[in-house]
Structure formats: C-alpha cells, structure tokens
PDB file of C-alpha atoms in Angstrom:
ATOM      1  CA  MET U1146      29.801   2.373   0.898  1.00 44.00           C
ATOM      2  CA  GLU U1147      26.457   2.934  -0.821  1.00 61.00           C
ATOM      3  CA  TYR U1148      24.983   0.117  -2.904  1.00 57.00           C
ATOM      4  CA  LEU U1149      24.913   2.222  -6.041  1.00 63.00           C
ATOM      5  CA  SER U1150      28.622   3.047  -5.860  1.00 69.00           C
ATOM      6  CA  LEU U1151      29.322  -0.657  -6.468  1.00 65.00           C
ATOM      7  CA  LEU U1152      27.245  -0.516  -9.636  1.00 64.00           C
ATOM      8  CA  LYS U1153      29.013   2.550 -10.945  1.00 66.00           C
ATOM      9  CA  ARG U1154      32.363   0.738 -10.918  1.00 70.00           C
ATOM     10  CA  LYS U1155      31.286  -1.227 -14.009  1.00 66.00           C
ATOM     11  CA  SER U1156      31.262   0.915 -17.155  1.00 64.00           C
ATOM     12  CA  LYS U1157      28.724  -1.203 -19.061  1.00 64.00           C
ATOM     13  CA  TYR U1158      26.254  -0.880 -16.205  1.00 67.00           C
ATOM     14  CA  THR U1159      26.967   2.819 -15.800  1.00 69.00           C
ATOM     15  CA  SER U1160      26.083   3.499 -19.452  1.00 67.00           C
ATOM     16  CA  VAL U1161      22.731   1.703 -19.039  1.00 67.00           C
ATOM     17  CA  TYR U1162      22.018   3.511 -15.782  1.00 67.00           C
ATOM     18  CA  ASN U1163      22.802   6.927 -17.268  1.00 70.00           C
ATOM     19  CA  GLU U1164      20.503   6.184 -20.205  1.00 68.00           C
ATOM     20  CA  LEU U1165      17.699   5.426 -17.787  1.00 68.00           C
ATOM     21  CA  LEU U1166      18.297   8.677 -15.915  1.00 67.00           C
ATOM     22  CA  ASN U1167      17.773  10.616 -19.149  1.00 69.00           C
ATOM     23  CA  ILE U1168      14.144   9.426 -19.395  1.00 64.00           C
ATOM     24  CA  LYS U1169      11.886  12.431 -19.110  1.00 58.00           C
ATOM     25  CA  GLN U1170       9.957  12.868 -15.861  1.00 56.00           C
ATOM     26  CA  ASP U1171       6.509  12.786 -17.524  1.00 55.00           C
ATOM     27  CA  ASN U1172       7.211   9.749 -19.711  1.00 58.00           C
ATOM     28  CA  THR U1173       6.203   6.195 -18.945  1.00 62.00           C
ATOM     29  CA  LYS U1174       9.012   3.779 -19.707  1.00 66.00           C
ATOM     30  CA  ASN U1175       8.934  -0.029 -19.445  1.00 73.00           C
ATOM     31  CA  ILE U1176      12.298  -1.581 -18.692  1.00 72.00           C
ATOM     32  CA  TYR U1177      12.957  -5.306 -18.831  1.00 73.00           C
ATOM     33  CA  ILE U1178      16.051  -6.602 -17.051  1.00 70.00           C
ATOM     34  CA  SER U1179      17.050 -10.256 -17.222  1.00 68.00           C
ATOM     35  CA  GLU U1180      20.041 -12.612 -16.982  1.00 65.00           C
ATOM     36  CA  CYS U1181      21.911 -10.397 -14.521  1.00 69.00           C
ATOM     37  CA  ALA U1182      23.205 -10.617 -10.972  1.00 70.00           C
ATOM     38  CA  HIS U1183      20.402 -11.362  -8.498  1.00 73.00           C
ATOM     39  CA  ASN U1184      20.052  -7.894  -7.021  1.00 80.00           C
ATOM     40  CA  LEU U1185      21.247  -5.780  -9.946  1.00 79.00           C
ATOM     41  CA  SER U1186      17.737  -4.749 -11.017  1.00 83.00           C
ATOM     42  CA  LYS U1187      16.996  -3.685  -7.447  1.00 88.00           C
ATOM     43  CA  LEU U1188      20.193  -1.604  -7.355  1.00 83.00           C
ATOM     44  CA  ILE U1189      19.154   0.172 -10.544  1.00 81.00           C
ATOM     45  CA  THR U1190      15.623   0.701  -9.187  1.00 87.00           C
ATOM     46  CA  SER U1191      16.855   2.173  -5.913  1.00 86.00           C
ATOM     47  CA  GLY U1192      19.261   4.453  -7.756  1.00 83.00           C
ATOM     48  CA  LEU U1193      16.614   5.687 -10.189  1.00 83.00           C
ATOM     49  CA  PHE U1194      14.187   6.395  -7.367  1.00 88.00           C
ATOM     50  CA  LYS U1195      16.737   8.402  -5.401  1.00 85.00           C
ATOM     51  CA  GLU U1196      17.669  10.414  -8.493  1.00 82.00           C
ATOM     52  CA  LYS U1197      14.205  10.984  -9.970  1.00 83.00           C
ATOM     53  CA  ASN U1198      11.943  10.846  -6.847  1.00 86.00           C
ATOM     54  CA  GLN U1199       8.924   9.564  -8.802  1.00 86.00           C
ATOM     55  CA  ASN U1200       6.764   6.431  -8.735  1.00 89.00           C
ATOM     56  CA  ILE U1201       8.475   3.310 -10.052  1.00 90.00           C
ATOM     57  CA  ILE U1202       6.618   0.028 -10.420  1.00 91.00           C
ATOM     58  CA  TYR U1203       8.856  -3.005  -9.884  1.00 93.00           C
ATOM     59  CA  ILE U1204       7.218  -6.119 -11.421  1.00 92.00           C
ATOM     60  CA  THR U1205       8.248  -9.691 -10.696  1.00 91.00           C
ATOM     61  CA  SER U1206       7.177 -13.005 -12.184  1.00 88.00           C
ATOM     62  CA  SER U1207       5.625 -14.368  -8.976  1.00 89.00           C
ATOM     63  CA  ILE U1208       4.301 -13.260  -5.610  1.00 89.00           C
ATOM     64  CA  TYR U1209       7.212 -15.050  -3.939  1.00 90.00           C
ATOM     65  CA  GLU U1210       9.777 -13.035  -5.888  1.00 91.00           C
ATOM     66  CA  ALA U1211       7.765  -9.878  -5.209  1.00 92.00           C
ATOM     67  CA  SER U1212       7.954 -10.537  -1.452  1.00 92.00           C
ATOM     68  CA  ARG U1213      11.734 -11.014  -1.612  1.00 93.00           C
ATOM     69  CA  ALA U1214      12.162  -7.918  -3.790  1.00 93.00           C
ATOM     70  CA  TYR U1215      10.073  -5.860  -1.365  1.00 94.00           C
ATOM     71  CA  GLU U1216      12.288  -6.829   1.577  1.00 94.00           C
ATOM     72  CA  ILE U1217      15.507  -6.083  -0.313  1.00 93.00           C
ATOM     73  CA  LEU U1218      14.283  -2.712  -1.621  1.00 94.00           C
ATOM     74  CA  CYS U1219      13.142  -1.751   1.869  1.00 94.00           C
ATOM     75  CA  ASP U1220      16.756  -2.365   3.047  1.00 91.00           C
ATOM     76  CA  MET U1221      18.111  -0.313   0.155  1.00 89.00           C
ATOM     77  CA  ILE U1222      15.707   2.665   0.137  1.00 90.00           C
ATOM     78  CA  GLY U1223      13.805   2.463   3.449  1.00 91.00           C
ATOM     79  CA  THR U1224      10.352   1.228   4.342  1.00 91.00           C
ATOM     80  CA  ASP U1225       8.836   4.719   3.989  1.00 90.00           C
ATOM     81  CA  PHE U1226       9.536   4.712   0.244  1.00 94.00           C
ATOM     82  CA  VAL U1227       8.599   1.151  -0.759  1.00 95.00           C
ATOM     83  CA  SER U1228       5.038  -0.229  -1.060  1.00 94.00           C
ATOM     84  CA  PHE U1229       3.783  -3.761  -1.658  1.00 94.00           C
ATOM     85  CA  PHE U1230       0.902  -4.612  -3.971  1.00 93.00           C
ATOM     86  CA  PRO U1231       0.562  -8.422  -3.875  1.00 90.00           C
ATOM     87  CA  VAL U1232      -2.192 -10.295  -5.721  1.00 88.00           C
ATOM     88  CA  GLU U1233      -2.760 -14.047  -5.348  1.00 82.00           C
ATOM     89  CA  GLU U1234      -1.838 -16.169  -8.350  1.00 75.00           C
ATOM     90  CA  PHE U1235      -4.408 -18.913  -7.978  1.00 69.00           C
ATOM     91  CA  VAL U1236      -7.960 -19.508  -6.731  1.00 54.00           C
ATOM     92  CA  SER U1237      -8.994 -22.688  -4.940  1.00 45.00           C
ATOM     93  CA  LEU U1238     -11.592 -23.888  -2.511  1.00 40.00           C
ATOM     94  CA  ASP U1239      -9.144 -23.055   0.283  1.00 46.00           C
ATOM     95  CA  LEU U1240      -8.546 -19.517  -0.964  1.00 48.00           C
ATOM     96  CA  VAL U1241     -11.760 -17.954  -2.160  1.00 45.00           C
ATOM     97  CA  ALA U1242     -10.958 -14.456  -0.930  1.00 48.00           C
ATOM     98  CA  SER U1243      -7.761 -12.448  -0.685  1.00 56.00           C
ATOM     99  CA  SER U1244      -5.840 -12.801   2.608  1.00 69.00           C
ATOM    100  CA  SER U1245      -6.282  -9.914   5.067  1.00 68.00           C
ATOM    101  CA  ALA U1246      -2.531  -9.190   5.073  1.00 76.00           C
ATOM    102  CA  PHE U1247      -2.463  -8.799   1.272  1.00 82.00           C
ATOM    103  CA  ARG U1248      -5.595  -6.661   1.273  1.00 78.00           C
ATOM    104  CA  LEU U1249      -4.058  -4.378   3.871  1.00 78.00           C
ATOM    105  CA  ALA U1250      -0.835  -4.076   1.837  1.00 85.00           C
ATOM    106  CA  ARG U1251      -2.781  -3.164  -1.308  1.00 86.00           C
ATOM    107  CA  MET U1252      -4.907  -0.606   0.509  1.00 82.00           C
ATOM    108  CA  MET U1253      -1.839   1.110   2.007  1.00 84.00           C
ATOM    109  CA  THR U1254      -0.204   1.230  -1.424  1.00 89.00           C
ATOM    110  CA  ILE U1255      -3.328   2.721  -2.994  1.00 86.00           C
ATOM    111  CA  ALA U1256      -3.552   5.276  -0.167  1.00 84.00           C
ATOM    112  CA  ASN U1257      -0.014   6.428  -0.956  1.00 86.00           C
ATOM    113  CA  ILE U1258      -0.872   6.719  -4.657  1.00 86.00           C
ATOM    114  CA  VAL U1259      -3.932   8.840  -3.879  1.00 84.00           C
ATOM    115  CA  LYS U1260      -1.795  11.076  -1.637  1.00 84.00           C
ATOM    116  CA  ASN U1261       0.759  11.468  -4.468  1.00 87.00           C
ATOM    117  CA  ILE U1262       3.573  10.088  -2.293  1.00 89.00           C
ATOM    118  CA  PRO U1263       6.529   9.024  -4.514  1.00 92.00           C
ATOM    119  CA  GLN U1264       7.312   5.336  -3.940  1.00 94.00           C
ATOM    120  CA  VAL U1265       8.612   2.140  -5.422  1.00 95.00           C
ATOM    121  CA  ILE U1266       5.628  -0.152  -5.843  1.00 95.00           C
ATOM    122  CA  VAL U1267       6.584  -3.832  -5.794  1.00 95.00           C
ATOM    123  CA  THR U1268       4.065  -6.211  -7.363  1.00 94.00           C
ATOM    124  CA  ASN U1269       3.697  -9.432  -9.325  1.00 92.00           C
ATOM    125  CA  VAL U1270       2.230  -9.853 -12.823  1.00 91.00           C
ATOM    126  CA  GLU U1271      -1.276 -10.441 -11.410  1.00 89.00           C
ATOM    127  CA  GLY U1272      -0.987  -7.151  -9.512  1.00 89.00           C
ATOM    128  CA  VAL U1273      -0.466  -5.266 -12.772  1.00 88.00           C
ATOM    129  CA  LEU U1274      -3.522  -6.955 -14.324  1.00 88.00           C
ATOM    130  CA  LYS U1275      -5.820  -6.308 -11.336  1.00 83.00           C
ATOM    131  CA  ASN U1276      -8.535  -3.676 -11.937  1.00 84.00           C
ATOM    132  CA  VAL U1277      -8.497  -0.786  -9.483  1.00 83.00           C
ATOM    133  CA  MET U1278     -10.892   2.181  -9.150  1.00 82.00           C
ATOM    134  CA  SER U1279      -9.908   5.498 -10.682  1.00 84.00           C
ATOM    135  CA  PRO U1280      -8.113   7.991  -8.394  1.00 79.00           C
ATOM    136  CA  SER U1281     -11.173  10.287  -8.312  1.00 83.00           C
ATOM    137  CA  LEU U1282     -13.442   7.437  -7.062  1.00 84.00           C
ATOM    138  CA  LEU U1283     -10.812   6.343  -4.540  1.00 81.00           C
ATOM    139  CA  GLU U1284     -10.652   9.853  -3.118  1.00 80.00           C
ATOM    140  CA  LYS U1285     -14.453   9.967  -2.803  1.00 81.00           C
ATOM    141  CA  SER U1286     -14.497   6.606  -1.010  1.00 81.00           C
ATOM    142  CA  VAL U1287     -12.261   7.833   1.833  1.00 82.00           C
ATOM    143  CA  LEU U1288     -14.291   8.028   5.046  1.00 86.00           C
ATOM    144  CA  SER U1289     -13.173  10.987   7.173  1.00 86.00           C
ATOM    145  CA  ILE U1290     -14.523  11.374  10.704  1.00 89.00           C
ATOM    146  CA  ASN U1291     -13.658  14.125  13.157  1.00 92.00           C
ATOM    147  CA  LYS U1292     -14.613  15.001  16.700  1.00 93.00           C
ATOM    148  CA  GLY U1293     -17.581  17.373  16.713  1.00 93.00           C
ATOM    149  CA  ASP U1294     -18.971  16.153  13.353  1.00 93.00           C
ATOM    150  CA  ILE U1295     -22.683  15.570  12.980  1.00 94.00           C
ATOM    151  CA  TYR U1296     -22.965  11.974  11.759  1.00 92.00           C
ATOM    152  CA  ASN U1297     -25.908   9.601  12.181  1.00 92.00           C
ATOM    153  CA  ILE U1298     -24.693   6.422  13.860  1.00 92.00           C
ATOM    154  CA  SER U1299     -26.826   4.173  11.629  1.00 92.00           C
ATOM    155  CA  LYS U1300     -25.395   5.899   8.511  1.00 93.00           C
ATOM    156  CA  LEU U1301     -21.875   5.285   9.807  1.00 93.00           C
ATOM    157  CA  GLU U1302     -22.679   1.568  10.113  1.00 93.00           C
ATOM    158  CA  LYS U1303     -23.899   1.462   6.509  1.00 93.00           C
ATOM    159  CA  ASP U1304     -20.892   3.438   5.271  1.00 92.00           C
ATOM    160  CA  LEU U1305     -18.523   0.987   6.967  1.00 92.00           C
ATOM    161  CA  ILE U1306     -20.324  -2.041   5.492  1.00 90.00           C
ATOM    162  CA  ILE U1307     -20.226  -0.507   2.000  1.00 87.00           C
ATOM    163  CA  ARG U1308     -16.446  -0.182   2.372  1.00 83.00           C
ATOM    164  CA  GLY U1309     -16.036  -3.857   3.234  1.00 81.00           C
ATOM    165  CA  TYR U1310     -15.993  -3.701   7.032  1.00 88.00           C
ATOM    166  CA  LYS U1311     -17.639  -6.628   8.848  1.00 90.00           C
ATOM    167  CA  ARG U1312     -19.825  -6.154  11.929  1.00 93.00           C
ATOM    168  CA  CYS U1313     -18.917  -8.468  14.817  1.00 91.00           C
ATOM    169  CA  GLY U1314     -19.182  -8.720  18.620  1.00 90.00           C
ATOM    170  CA  VAL U1315     -15.737  -7.283  19.260  1.00 90.00           C
ATOM    171  CA  ALA U1316     -13.605  -5.277  16.794  1.00 90.00           C
ATOM    172  CA  GLU U1317     -10.339  -7.117  17.386  1.00 86.00           C
ATOM    173  CA  THR U1318      -9.222  -7.798  13.807  1.00 85.00           C
ATOM    174  CA  VAL U1319      -8.504  -5.403  10.923  1.00 82.00           C
ATOM    175  CA  GLY U1320     -11.581  -4.548   8.879  1.00 85.00           C
ATOM    176  CA  THR U1321     -14.164  -5.170  11.602  1.00 90.00           C
ATOM    177  CA  PHE U1322     -16.412  -2.944  13.734  1.00 94.00           C
ATOM    178  CA  SER U1323     -18.841  -3.376  16.618  1.00 94.00           C
ATOM    179  CA  LYS U1324     -21.632  -1.278  18.100  1.00 94.00           C
ATOM    180  CA  ARG U1325     -22.857  -0.970  21.687  1.00 93.00           C
ATOM    181  CA  GLY U1326     -25.417   1.749  22.284  1.00 92.00           C
ATOM    182  CA  SER U1327     -23.853   5.081  21.382  1.00 92.00           C
ATOM    183  CA  ILE U1328     -20.344   3.606  20.963  1.00 94.00           C
ATOM    184  CA  ILE U1329     -18.819   2.230  17.754  1.00 95.00           C
ATOM    185  CA  ASP U1330     -15.457   0.444  17.806  1.00 95.00           C
ATOM    186  CA  ILE U1331     -13.642   0.255  14.451  1.00 94.00           C
ATOM    187  CA  TYR U1332     -10.402  -1.552  13.551  1.00 91.00           C
ATOM    188  CA  PRO U1333      -9.202   0.509  10.542  1.00 86.00           C
ATOM    189  CA  LEU U1334      -6.816  -0.752   7.890  1.00 76.00           C
ATOM    190  CA  ASN U1335      -4.225   1.893   8.771  1.00 72.00           C
ATOM    191  CA  GLU U1336      -4.081   1.408  12.560  1.00 80.00           C
ATOM    192  CA  THR U1337      -2.451  -1.162  14.835  1.00 80.00           C
ATOM    193  CA  THR U1338      -5.406  -1.223  17.236  1.00 87.00           C
ATOM    194  CA  SER U1339      -9.139  -0.387  17.281  1.00 92.00           C
ATOM    195  CA  ILE U1340     -10.505   3.134  17.692  1.00 93.00           C
ATOM    196  CA  ARG U1341     -13.583   4.017  19.737  1.00 95.00           C
ATOM    197  CA  ILE U1342     -16.077   6.610  18.521  1.00 95.00           C
ATOM    198  CA  ASN U1343     -18.444   7.930  21.210  1.00 95.00           C
ATOM    199  CA  PHE U1344     -21.669   9.561  20.057  1.00 94.00           C
ATOM    200  CA  PHE U1345     -23.906  12.033  21.863  1.00 92.00           C
ATOM    201  CA  ASP U1346     -27.074  11.819  19.842  1.00 91.00           C
ATOM    202  CA  ASP U1347     -25.838  12.520  16.288  1.00 92.00           C
ATOM    203  CA  GLU U1348     -22.680  14.380  17.382  1.00 93.00           C
ATOM    204  CA  ILE U1349     -19.280  12.668  17.608  1.00 94.00           C
ATOM    205  CA  GLU U1350     -18.256  13.403  21.174  1.00 94.00           C
ATOM    206  CA  SER U1351     -14.847  11.687  21.183  1.00 94.00           C
ATOM    207  CA  ILE U1352     -12.486   9.539  19.114  1.00 95.00           C
ATOM    208  CA  LYS U1353      -9.697   7.614  20.813  1.00 94.00           C
ATOM    209  CA  LEU U1354      -7.460   4.566  20.418  1.00 91.00           C
ATOM    210  CA  ILE U1355      -8.428   1.575  22.534  1.00 87.00           C
ATOM    211  CA  ASP U1356      -5.758   0.491  25.001  1.00 77.00           C
ATOM    212  CA  LEU U1357      -5.937  -3.293  24.810  1.00 68.00           C
TER     213      LEU U1357
END
C-alpha cells in the first residue's frame, strides 16, 4: 500500500490535500503545518511532489529535524528526488567554517537547481536565510573541462583556488587538488574519488578517475 493511500482515508486530510493540489503551477505558496501526526507533513509533501513534479522546499525548525525529514522523504520519494540543504545554526571557536559534508550537500542541491531538476529540497530555517548567488552567476561559475581542450595549467590552478579548492600534496579529500609536473589531480565535489588530468603542453591529453 502506498503511503498516500493511508492519508486519503481521512476526509478532513483529503480536503486539505485537494486544496493544495489546486495551487497553480507558477504560484509560490507557503504552507505551515503543525500539531499533526509526526510524518503527516512529509506524506503531504511526497504526494504533492508526485502530482505536481515541481520544486518543493520543506523547511524544519532545526538542522536535526531537517536531517530526519530528509531520510524519511528519501524513503517515500527516492533519493534521486530529494536534496539536502543544511546550514549550521551556531558559530563557535570549534566551528568556524561549514563542515565539508554540509558544503557538499549544499553544492549538490544548488547543482540540481541550476539544472532545473524537480526536487524536494529539505532545509532548516538558517538554510532559507542563507544568501546564495543568482542562477546566472552559478552557471558561469561551473568549470567544464574536456579532453582535447586548450587550457593553461597555471590558469586551471587559479580557477580551482577561486572556486574554493585547496592545494595539497595529495588530493585525497573532497575539495582538494595537487600538481606534479604536467599532471593535476582534483577531488571534485560530485565524485567519489579523485580525477587525474594529464597535460601535453597546454592541451588536455587525458582525464580519468584514479583507482585508489
């Protein structure tokens, strides 16, 4: 039995759900749900997404609740249709910068937005308040590299640093890169291992994943 079929058994919930379905596709609608069964808001969200196939932002009061909501919605809809946009709720001497896992989650969510991929975006209140670049600037910031391209190796280093990558001896963590002669190893945000770019003068001779 599908999750939503359970919801439709209750007439008072069905009337609310049908009202939400009548919201026009191009309209932005804020919906506040409180004092209900624990997963009812997630049931409604999953149903709306399946019916309307458009971006829905699911906002929680804390990053802990956002993490739980993300896991539950992934079970209901599937991991391909749910994104996580977590933002830390406090700053201390022990947490000056965002954790790498949270930065990666935010970057993957933004990438899906730029690609116009419909998704349920789960975030906390601080995530809604966080400033993000406009879509046009985000598209311009994407670094695309292909085999056979003419690309100065020194310029590639500068372009990586501008985008927040850190140079190190070995690129073994996300967001780092290393250089040895005509070879640059990069650990991109959207890969599970580093990639190796081999240059011949200013031409990119090969691009391959590194087998650890």
